[in-house]
CSV table of C-alpha atoms in Angstrom, one decimal:
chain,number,residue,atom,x,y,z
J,1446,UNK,CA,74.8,144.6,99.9
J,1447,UNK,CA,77.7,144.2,102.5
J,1448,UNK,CA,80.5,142.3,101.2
J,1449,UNK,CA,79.8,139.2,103.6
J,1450,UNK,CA,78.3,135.5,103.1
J,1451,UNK,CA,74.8,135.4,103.6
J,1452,UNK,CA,73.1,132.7,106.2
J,1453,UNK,CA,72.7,129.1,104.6
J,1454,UNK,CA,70.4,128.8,102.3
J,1455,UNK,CA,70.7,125.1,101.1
J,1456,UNK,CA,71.4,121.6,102.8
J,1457,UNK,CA,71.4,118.5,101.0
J,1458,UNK,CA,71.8,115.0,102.3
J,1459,UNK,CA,72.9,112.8,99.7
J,1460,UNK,CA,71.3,109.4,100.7
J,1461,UNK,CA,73.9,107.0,98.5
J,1462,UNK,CA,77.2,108.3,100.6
J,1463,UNK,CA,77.9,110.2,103.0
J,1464,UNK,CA,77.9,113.5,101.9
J,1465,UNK,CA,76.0,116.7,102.6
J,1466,UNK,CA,75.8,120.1,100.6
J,1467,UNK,CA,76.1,123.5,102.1
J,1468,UNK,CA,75.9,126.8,99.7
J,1469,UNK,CA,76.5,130.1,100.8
J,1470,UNK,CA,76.6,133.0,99.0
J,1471,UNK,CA,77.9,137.3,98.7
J,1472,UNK,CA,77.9,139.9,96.3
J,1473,UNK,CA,81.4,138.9,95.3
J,1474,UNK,CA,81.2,134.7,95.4
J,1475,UNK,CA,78.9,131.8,95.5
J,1476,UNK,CA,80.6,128.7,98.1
J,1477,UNK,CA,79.2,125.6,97.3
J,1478,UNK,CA,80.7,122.9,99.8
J,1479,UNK,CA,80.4,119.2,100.1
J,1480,UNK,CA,81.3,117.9,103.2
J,1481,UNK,CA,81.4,114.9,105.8
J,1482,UNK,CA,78.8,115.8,108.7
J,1483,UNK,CA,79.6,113.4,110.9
J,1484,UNK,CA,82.1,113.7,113.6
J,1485,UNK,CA,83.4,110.3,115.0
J,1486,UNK,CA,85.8,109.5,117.0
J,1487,UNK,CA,88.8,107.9,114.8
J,1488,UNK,CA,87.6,109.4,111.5
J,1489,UNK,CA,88.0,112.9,109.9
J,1490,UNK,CA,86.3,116.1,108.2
J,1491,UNK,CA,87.0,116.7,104.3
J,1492,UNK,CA,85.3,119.5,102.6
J,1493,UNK,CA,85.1,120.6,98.8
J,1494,UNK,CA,84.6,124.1,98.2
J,1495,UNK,CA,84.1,125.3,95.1
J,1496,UNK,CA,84.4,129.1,94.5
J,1497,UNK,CA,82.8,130.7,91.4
J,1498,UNK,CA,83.3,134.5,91.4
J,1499,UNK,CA,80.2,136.9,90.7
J,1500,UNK,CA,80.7,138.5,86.9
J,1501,UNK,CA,80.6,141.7,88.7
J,1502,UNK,CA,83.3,141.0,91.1
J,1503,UNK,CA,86.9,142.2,90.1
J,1504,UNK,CA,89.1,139.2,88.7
J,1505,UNK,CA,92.1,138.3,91.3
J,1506,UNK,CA,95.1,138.6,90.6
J,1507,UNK,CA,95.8,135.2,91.2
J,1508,UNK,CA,94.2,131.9,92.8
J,1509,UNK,CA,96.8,132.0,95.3
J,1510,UNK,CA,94.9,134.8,97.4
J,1511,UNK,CA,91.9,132.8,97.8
J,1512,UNK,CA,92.7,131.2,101.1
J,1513,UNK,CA,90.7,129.2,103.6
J,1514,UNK,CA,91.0,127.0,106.7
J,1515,UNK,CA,88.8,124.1,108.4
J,1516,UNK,CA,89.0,124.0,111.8
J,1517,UNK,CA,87.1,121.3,114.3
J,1518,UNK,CA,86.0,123.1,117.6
J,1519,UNK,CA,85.3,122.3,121.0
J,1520,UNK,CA,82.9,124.3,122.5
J,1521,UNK,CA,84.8,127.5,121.5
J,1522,UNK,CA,88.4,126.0,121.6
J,1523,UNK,CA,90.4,124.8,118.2
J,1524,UNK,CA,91.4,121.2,118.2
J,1525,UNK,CA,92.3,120.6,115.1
J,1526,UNK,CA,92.9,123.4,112.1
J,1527,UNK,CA,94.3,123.3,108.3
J,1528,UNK,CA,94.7,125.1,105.4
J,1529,UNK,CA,92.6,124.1,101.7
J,1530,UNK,CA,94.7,123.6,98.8
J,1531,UNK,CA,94.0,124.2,95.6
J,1532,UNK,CA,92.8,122.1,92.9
J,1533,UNK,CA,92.7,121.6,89.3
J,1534,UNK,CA,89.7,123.7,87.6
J,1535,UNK,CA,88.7,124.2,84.1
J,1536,UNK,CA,86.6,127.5,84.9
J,1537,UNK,CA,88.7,130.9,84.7
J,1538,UNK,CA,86.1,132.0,87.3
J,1539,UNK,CA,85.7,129.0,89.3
J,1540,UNK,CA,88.4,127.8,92.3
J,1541,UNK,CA,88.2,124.4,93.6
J,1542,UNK,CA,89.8,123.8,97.0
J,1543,UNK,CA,90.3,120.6,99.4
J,1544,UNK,CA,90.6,119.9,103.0
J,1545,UNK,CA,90.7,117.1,105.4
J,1546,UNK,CA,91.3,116.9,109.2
J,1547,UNK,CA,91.7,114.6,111.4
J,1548,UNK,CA,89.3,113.6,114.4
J,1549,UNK,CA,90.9,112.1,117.6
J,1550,UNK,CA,90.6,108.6,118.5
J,1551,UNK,CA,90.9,109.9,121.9
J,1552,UNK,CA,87.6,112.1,121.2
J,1553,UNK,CA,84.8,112.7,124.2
J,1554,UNK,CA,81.5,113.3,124.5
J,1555,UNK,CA,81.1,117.0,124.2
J,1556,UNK,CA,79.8,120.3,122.1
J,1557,UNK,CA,82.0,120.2,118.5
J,1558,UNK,CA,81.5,122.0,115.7
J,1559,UNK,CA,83.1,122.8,111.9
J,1560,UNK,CA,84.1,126.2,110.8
J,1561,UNK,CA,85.3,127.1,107.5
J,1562,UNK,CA,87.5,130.8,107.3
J,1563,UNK,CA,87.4,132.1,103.9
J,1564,UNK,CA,89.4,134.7,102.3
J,1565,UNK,CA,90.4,137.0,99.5
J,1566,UNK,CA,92.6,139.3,98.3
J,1567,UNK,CA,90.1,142.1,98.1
J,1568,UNK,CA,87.7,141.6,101.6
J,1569,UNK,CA,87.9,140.4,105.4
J,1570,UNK,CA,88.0,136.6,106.2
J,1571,UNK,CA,84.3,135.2,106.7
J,1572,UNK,CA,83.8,132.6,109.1
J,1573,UNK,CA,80.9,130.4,109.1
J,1574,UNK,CA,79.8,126.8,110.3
J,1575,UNK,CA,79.2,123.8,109.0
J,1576,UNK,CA,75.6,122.0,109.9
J,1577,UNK,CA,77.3,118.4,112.1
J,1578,UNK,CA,76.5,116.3,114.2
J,1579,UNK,CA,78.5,113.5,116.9
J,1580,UNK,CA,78.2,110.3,116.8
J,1581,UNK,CA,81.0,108.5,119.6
J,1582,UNK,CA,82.3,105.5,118.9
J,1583,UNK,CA,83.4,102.7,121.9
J,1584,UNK,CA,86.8,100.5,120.8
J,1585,UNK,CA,87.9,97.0,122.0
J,1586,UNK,CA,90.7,96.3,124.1
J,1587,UNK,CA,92.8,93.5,124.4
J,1588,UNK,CA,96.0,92.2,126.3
J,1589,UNK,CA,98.9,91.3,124.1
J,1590,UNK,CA,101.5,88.8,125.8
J,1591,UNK,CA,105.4,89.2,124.0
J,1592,UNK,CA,107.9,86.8,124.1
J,1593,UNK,CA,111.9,88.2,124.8
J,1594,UNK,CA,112.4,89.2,121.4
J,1595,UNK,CA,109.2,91.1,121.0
J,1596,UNK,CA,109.5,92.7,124.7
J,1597,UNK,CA,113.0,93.7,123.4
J,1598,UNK,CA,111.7,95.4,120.4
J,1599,UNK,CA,109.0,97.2,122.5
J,1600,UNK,CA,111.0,98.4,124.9
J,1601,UNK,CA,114.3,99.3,122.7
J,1602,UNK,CA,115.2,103.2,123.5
J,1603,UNK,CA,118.7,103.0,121.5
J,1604,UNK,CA,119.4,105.6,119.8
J,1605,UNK,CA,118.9,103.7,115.9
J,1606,UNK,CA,115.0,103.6,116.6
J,1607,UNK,CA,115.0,107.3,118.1
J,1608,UNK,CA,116.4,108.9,114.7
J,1609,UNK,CA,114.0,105.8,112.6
J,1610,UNK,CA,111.5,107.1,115.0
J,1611,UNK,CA,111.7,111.1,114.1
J,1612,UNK,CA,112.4,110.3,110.8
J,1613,UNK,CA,109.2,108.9,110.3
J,1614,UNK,CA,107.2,111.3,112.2
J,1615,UNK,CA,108.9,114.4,109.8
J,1616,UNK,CA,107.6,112.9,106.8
J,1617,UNK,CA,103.8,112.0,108.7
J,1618,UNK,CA,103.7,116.1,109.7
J,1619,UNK,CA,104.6,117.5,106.4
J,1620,UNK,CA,102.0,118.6,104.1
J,1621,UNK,CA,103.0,119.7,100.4
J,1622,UNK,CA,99.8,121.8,99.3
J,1623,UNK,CA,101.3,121.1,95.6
J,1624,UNK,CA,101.5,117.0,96.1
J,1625,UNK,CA,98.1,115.6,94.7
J,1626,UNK,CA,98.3,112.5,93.6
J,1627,UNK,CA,95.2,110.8,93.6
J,1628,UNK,CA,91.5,112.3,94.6
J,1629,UNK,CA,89.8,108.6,94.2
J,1630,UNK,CA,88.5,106.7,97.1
J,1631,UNK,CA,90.6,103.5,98.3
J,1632,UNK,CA,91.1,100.2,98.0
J,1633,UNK,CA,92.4,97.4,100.5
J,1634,UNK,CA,95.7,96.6,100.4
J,1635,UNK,CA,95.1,92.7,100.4
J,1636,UNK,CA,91.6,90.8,99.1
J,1637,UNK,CA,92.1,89.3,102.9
J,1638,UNK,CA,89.2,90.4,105.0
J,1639,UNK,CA,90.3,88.3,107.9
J,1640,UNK,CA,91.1,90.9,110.1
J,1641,UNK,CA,93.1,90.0,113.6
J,1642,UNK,CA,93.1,94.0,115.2
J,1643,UNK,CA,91.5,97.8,113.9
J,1644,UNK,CA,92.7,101.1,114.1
J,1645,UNK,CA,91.9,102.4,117.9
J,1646,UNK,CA,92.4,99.4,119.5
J,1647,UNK,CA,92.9,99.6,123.2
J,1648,UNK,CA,96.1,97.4,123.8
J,1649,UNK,CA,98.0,96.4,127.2
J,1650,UNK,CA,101.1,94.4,126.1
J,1651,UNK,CA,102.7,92.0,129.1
J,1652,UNK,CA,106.1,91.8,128.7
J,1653,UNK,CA,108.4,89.0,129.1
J,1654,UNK,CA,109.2,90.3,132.7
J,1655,UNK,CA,106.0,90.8,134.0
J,1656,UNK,CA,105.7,94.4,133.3
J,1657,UNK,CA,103.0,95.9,131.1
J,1658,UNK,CA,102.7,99.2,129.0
J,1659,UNK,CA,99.1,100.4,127.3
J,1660,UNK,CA,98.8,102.2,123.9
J,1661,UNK,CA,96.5,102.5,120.9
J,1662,UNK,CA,96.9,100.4,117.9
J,1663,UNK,CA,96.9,102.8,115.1
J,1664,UNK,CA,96.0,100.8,112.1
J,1665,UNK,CA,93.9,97.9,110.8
J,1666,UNK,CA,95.7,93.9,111.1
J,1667,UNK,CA,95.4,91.4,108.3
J,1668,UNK,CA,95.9,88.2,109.5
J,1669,UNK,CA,97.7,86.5,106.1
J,1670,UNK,CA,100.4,84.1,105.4
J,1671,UNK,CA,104.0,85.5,104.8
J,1672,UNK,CA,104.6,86.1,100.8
J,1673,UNK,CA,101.2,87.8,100.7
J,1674,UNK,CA,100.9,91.0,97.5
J,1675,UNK,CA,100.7,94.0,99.4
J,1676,UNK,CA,99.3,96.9,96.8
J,1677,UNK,CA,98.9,100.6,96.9
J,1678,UNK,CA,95.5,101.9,98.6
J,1679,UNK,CA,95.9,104.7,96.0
J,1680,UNK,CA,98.1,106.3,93.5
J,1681,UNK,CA,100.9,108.6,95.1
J,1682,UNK,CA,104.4,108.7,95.8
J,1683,UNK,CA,106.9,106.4,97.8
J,1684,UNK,CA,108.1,108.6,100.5
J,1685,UNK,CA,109.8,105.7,102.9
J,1686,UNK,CA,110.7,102.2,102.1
J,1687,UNK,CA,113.0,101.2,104.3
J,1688,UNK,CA,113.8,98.3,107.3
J,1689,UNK,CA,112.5,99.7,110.6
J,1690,UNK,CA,113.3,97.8,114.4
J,1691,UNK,CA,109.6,97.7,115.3
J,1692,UNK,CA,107.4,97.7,112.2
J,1693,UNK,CA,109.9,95.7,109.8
J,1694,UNK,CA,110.3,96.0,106.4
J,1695,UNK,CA,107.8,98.7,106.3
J,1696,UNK,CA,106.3,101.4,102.8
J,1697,UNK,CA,104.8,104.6,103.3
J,1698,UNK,CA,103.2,106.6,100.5
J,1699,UNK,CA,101.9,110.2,100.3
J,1700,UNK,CA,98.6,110.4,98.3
J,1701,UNK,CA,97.5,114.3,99.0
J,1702,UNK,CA,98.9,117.0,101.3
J,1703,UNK,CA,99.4,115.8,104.6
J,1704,UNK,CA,97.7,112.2,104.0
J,1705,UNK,CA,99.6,109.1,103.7
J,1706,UNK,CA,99.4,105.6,103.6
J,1707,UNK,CA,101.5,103.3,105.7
J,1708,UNK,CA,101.9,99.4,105.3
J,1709,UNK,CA,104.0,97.7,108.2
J,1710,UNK,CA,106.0,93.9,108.8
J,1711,UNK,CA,106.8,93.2,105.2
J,1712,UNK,CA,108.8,90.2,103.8
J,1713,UNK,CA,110.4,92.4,101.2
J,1714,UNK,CA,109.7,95.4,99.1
J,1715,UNK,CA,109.2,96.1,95.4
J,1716,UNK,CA,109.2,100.1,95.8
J,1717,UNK,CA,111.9,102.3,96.8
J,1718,UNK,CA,111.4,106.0,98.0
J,1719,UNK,CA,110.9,108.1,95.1
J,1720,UNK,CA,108.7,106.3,93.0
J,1721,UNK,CA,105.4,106.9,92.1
J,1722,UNK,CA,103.1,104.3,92.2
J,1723,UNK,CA,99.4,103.9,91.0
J,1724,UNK,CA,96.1,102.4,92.7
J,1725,UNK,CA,97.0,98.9,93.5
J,1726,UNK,CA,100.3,98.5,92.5
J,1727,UNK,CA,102.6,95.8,94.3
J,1728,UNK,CA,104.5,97.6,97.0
J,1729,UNK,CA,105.6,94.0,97.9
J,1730,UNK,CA,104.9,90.6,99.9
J,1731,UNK,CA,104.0,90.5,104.1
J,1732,UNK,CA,106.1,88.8,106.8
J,1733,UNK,CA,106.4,89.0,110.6
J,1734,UNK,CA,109.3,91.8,111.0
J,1735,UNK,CA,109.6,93.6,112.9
J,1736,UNK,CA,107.6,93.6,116.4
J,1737,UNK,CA,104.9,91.2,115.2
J,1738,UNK,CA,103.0,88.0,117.1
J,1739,UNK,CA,102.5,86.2,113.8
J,1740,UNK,CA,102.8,87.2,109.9
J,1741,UNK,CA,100.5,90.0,109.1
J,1742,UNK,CA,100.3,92.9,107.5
J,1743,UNK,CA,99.8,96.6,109.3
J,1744,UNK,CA,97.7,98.7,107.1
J,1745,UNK,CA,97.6,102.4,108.4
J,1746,UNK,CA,96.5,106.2,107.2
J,1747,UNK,CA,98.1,109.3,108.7
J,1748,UNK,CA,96.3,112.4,108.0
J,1749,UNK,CA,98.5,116.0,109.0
J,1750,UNK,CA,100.1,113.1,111.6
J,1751,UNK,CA,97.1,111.5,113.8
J,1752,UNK,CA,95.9,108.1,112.6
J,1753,UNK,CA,92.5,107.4,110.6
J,1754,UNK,CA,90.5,104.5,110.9
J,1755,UNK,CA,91.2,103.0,106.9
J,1756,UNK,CA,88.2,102.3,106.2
J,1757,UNK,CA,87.0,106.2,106.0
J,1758,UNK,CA,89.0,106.3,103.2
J,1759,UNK,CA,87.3,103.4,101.0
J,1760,UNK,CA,84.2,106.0,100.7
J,1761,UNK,CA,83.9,109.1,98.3
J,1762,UNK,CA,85.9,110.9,100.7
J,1763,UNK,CA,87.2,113.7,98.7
J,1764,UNK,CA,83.5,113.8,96.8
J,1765,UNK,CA,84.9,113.2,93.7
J,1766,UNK,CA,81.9,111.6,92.1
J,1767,UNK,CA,79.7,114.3,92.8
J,1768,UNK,CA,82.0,117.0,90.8
C-alpha cells in the first residue's frame, strides 16, 4: 500500500451542534477530524484531528514532527492559513491537534474550500479537503452622529494612540502554540441580552464638522448602565488591562493560541495583565470611556488578528464534548 491517505470514507453530521466527522486513513495513521462545515462570512473553521498511529508504523521520535496546517481557499488561492497545535493526550499512540481560522467579514460570494496538510517525520505532507459548504451572510448598517469630544477621539492621529494602537495589534497577531487555557465553549460577558450593535456592522460616523468616515464595527454592544459586572467569556490569561483613548478602560484575554477575548469602555478594572483568570470571573464594571455614545460594554473575539462574530464561540467550537 503507498504511504498516502486514502479517499474519505466517513461523513457524519451531528444533528445536536454543528459539527461534522471526516476520517481518513494510511498504512501508517488513521485521521479522524471534527470540524465546522460551514463557511460564513464573520465566523471561522476549527478542526480536531486526532492521529492514532498504526501498530505497525515506527514510533516518532517525538510529537513535535507531526505537523499540520488549515488553510481556507478561494478557488485555488490561500486566504487564510495556520498551523495545529498540539494537545493534551492520554494515548502513547494517539496525537490530538487543534486549529481555528478566521473567515472574513468582508467575505463574497464565490468557490471556497478547506484543506488540511498533514505531516510527519518519516513521509511527504498529504493534502486533502474538507467536505463545506457557503452560506453568505448580509449585515446592517447604520449612521452614527458624534459630538466634539467623540469626533476628537475618532479622528486623534497623535502619536499616544499610534504606539496604544500597535501595541494592541502585537498581542492580537501573536499566537503561542503552548498557551491553552481553556477548550470549553463561552459564556456572555453580561446576563444583558439587550444588544444596541453586532460584530460586522456597517457604520458611517458624521462628525461634528460635517465630515463622515465608514468602518466595520468589530464586536457585539451591550446596552447596560455604568457599574455593570463584566466577567471572563472563558478561562485564560490577562494579556492587556490598561486605559486606551478610544475604547477606555479596556481587558483583553488570551484563551488559546492566537484567540482572544476583548472587553471595551469600562468604568474600572479588577484584573491587571498577568493574571489568569477563570470562566466568568469579574474583569470589572462598564462605563462610557472612551469613544462611546452612551454606557455600554464592547464585547469582542480576535482570532490570529481578524474579528469573529461572539456568538460562534458560545457553541462546542473546539468539539470538546464529542472527545
Amino acid at each position: 500500500m503507498k504511504k498516502t491517505l486514502l479517499a474519505l470514507f466517513c461523513l457524519f453530521q451531528f444533528s445536536f451542534i454543528f459539527a461534522v466527522n471526516a476520517k481518513y486513513e494510511s498504512e501508517d495513521y488513521n485521521l479522524n477530524l471534527d470540524y465546522n462545515d460551514v463557511i460564513t462570512p464573520g465566523d471561522a473553521i476549527f478542526v480536531r484531528m486526532t492521529i492514532t498511529q498504526q501498530k505497525n508504523h515506527k514510533k516518532a521520535k517525538s510529537e513535535s514532527e507531526k505537523k499540520a496546517t488549515l488553510q481556507l481557499l478561494q478557488d485555488k488561492k490561500v486566504i487564510e492559513s495556520a498551523p495545529f497545535y498540539n494537545l493534551k493526550s492520554k494515548k502513547s499512540n494517539v496525537t490530538e491537534m487543534l486549529c481555528g481560522i478566521p473567515v472574513s467579514l468582508w467575505l463574497k460570494d464565490g468557490n471556497y474550500s478547506i484543506k488540511v496538510i498533514f505531516s510527519d517525520s518519516d513521509n511527504e505532507p498529504k493534502e486533502f479537503f474538507l467536505p463545506s459548504k457557503l452560506e453568505m451572510k448580509t449585515f446592517p448598517e447604520e449612521k452614527i452622529p458624534l459630538d466634539a469630544k467623540n469626533t476628537s477621539i475618532k479622528t486623534d492621529s497623535s502619536p499616544e494612540r499610534a504606539a496604544q494602537i500597535e501595541k494592541l495589534n502585537n498581542i492580537l497577531f501573536t499566537t503561542m502554540p503552548s498557551d491553552i487555557y481553556s477548550l470549553k465553549k463561552f459564556t456572555t460577558p453580561t446576563e444583558s441580552q439587550r444588544y444596541t450593535a453586532y460584530c460586522g456592522d456597517r457604520r458611517t460616523y458624521v462628525y461634528s464638522n460635517g465630515k463622515t468616515s465608514t468602518s466595520l464595527h468589530y464586536g457585539n454592544d451591550y446596552g447596560i448602565p455604568t457599574g455593570t459586572n463584566v466577567r471572563s467569556c472563558a478561562a485564560g490569561k490577562v494579556v492587556l488591562a490598561e486605559s486606551r483613548i478610544s475604547t477606555g478602560w479596556s481587558v483583553v484575554v488570551e484563551h488559546l493560541p492566537g484567540l482572544y477575548s476583548l472587553y471595551y469602555h469600562m468604568n474600572e478594572l479588577s484584573v491587571k495583565e498577568g493574571d489568569m483568570v477563570s470562566q466568568g470571573q469579574l474583569l470589572g464594571k462598564s462605563g462610557a470611556t472612551g469613544l462611546a455614545t452612551g454606557p455600554h460594554l464592547h464585547w469582542e473575539i480576535r482570532l490570529n488578528g481578524s474579528a469573529v462574530r461572539p456568538e460562534f464561540f458560545l457553541k462546542d467550537f473546539t468539539f470538546e464534548d464529542l472527545q
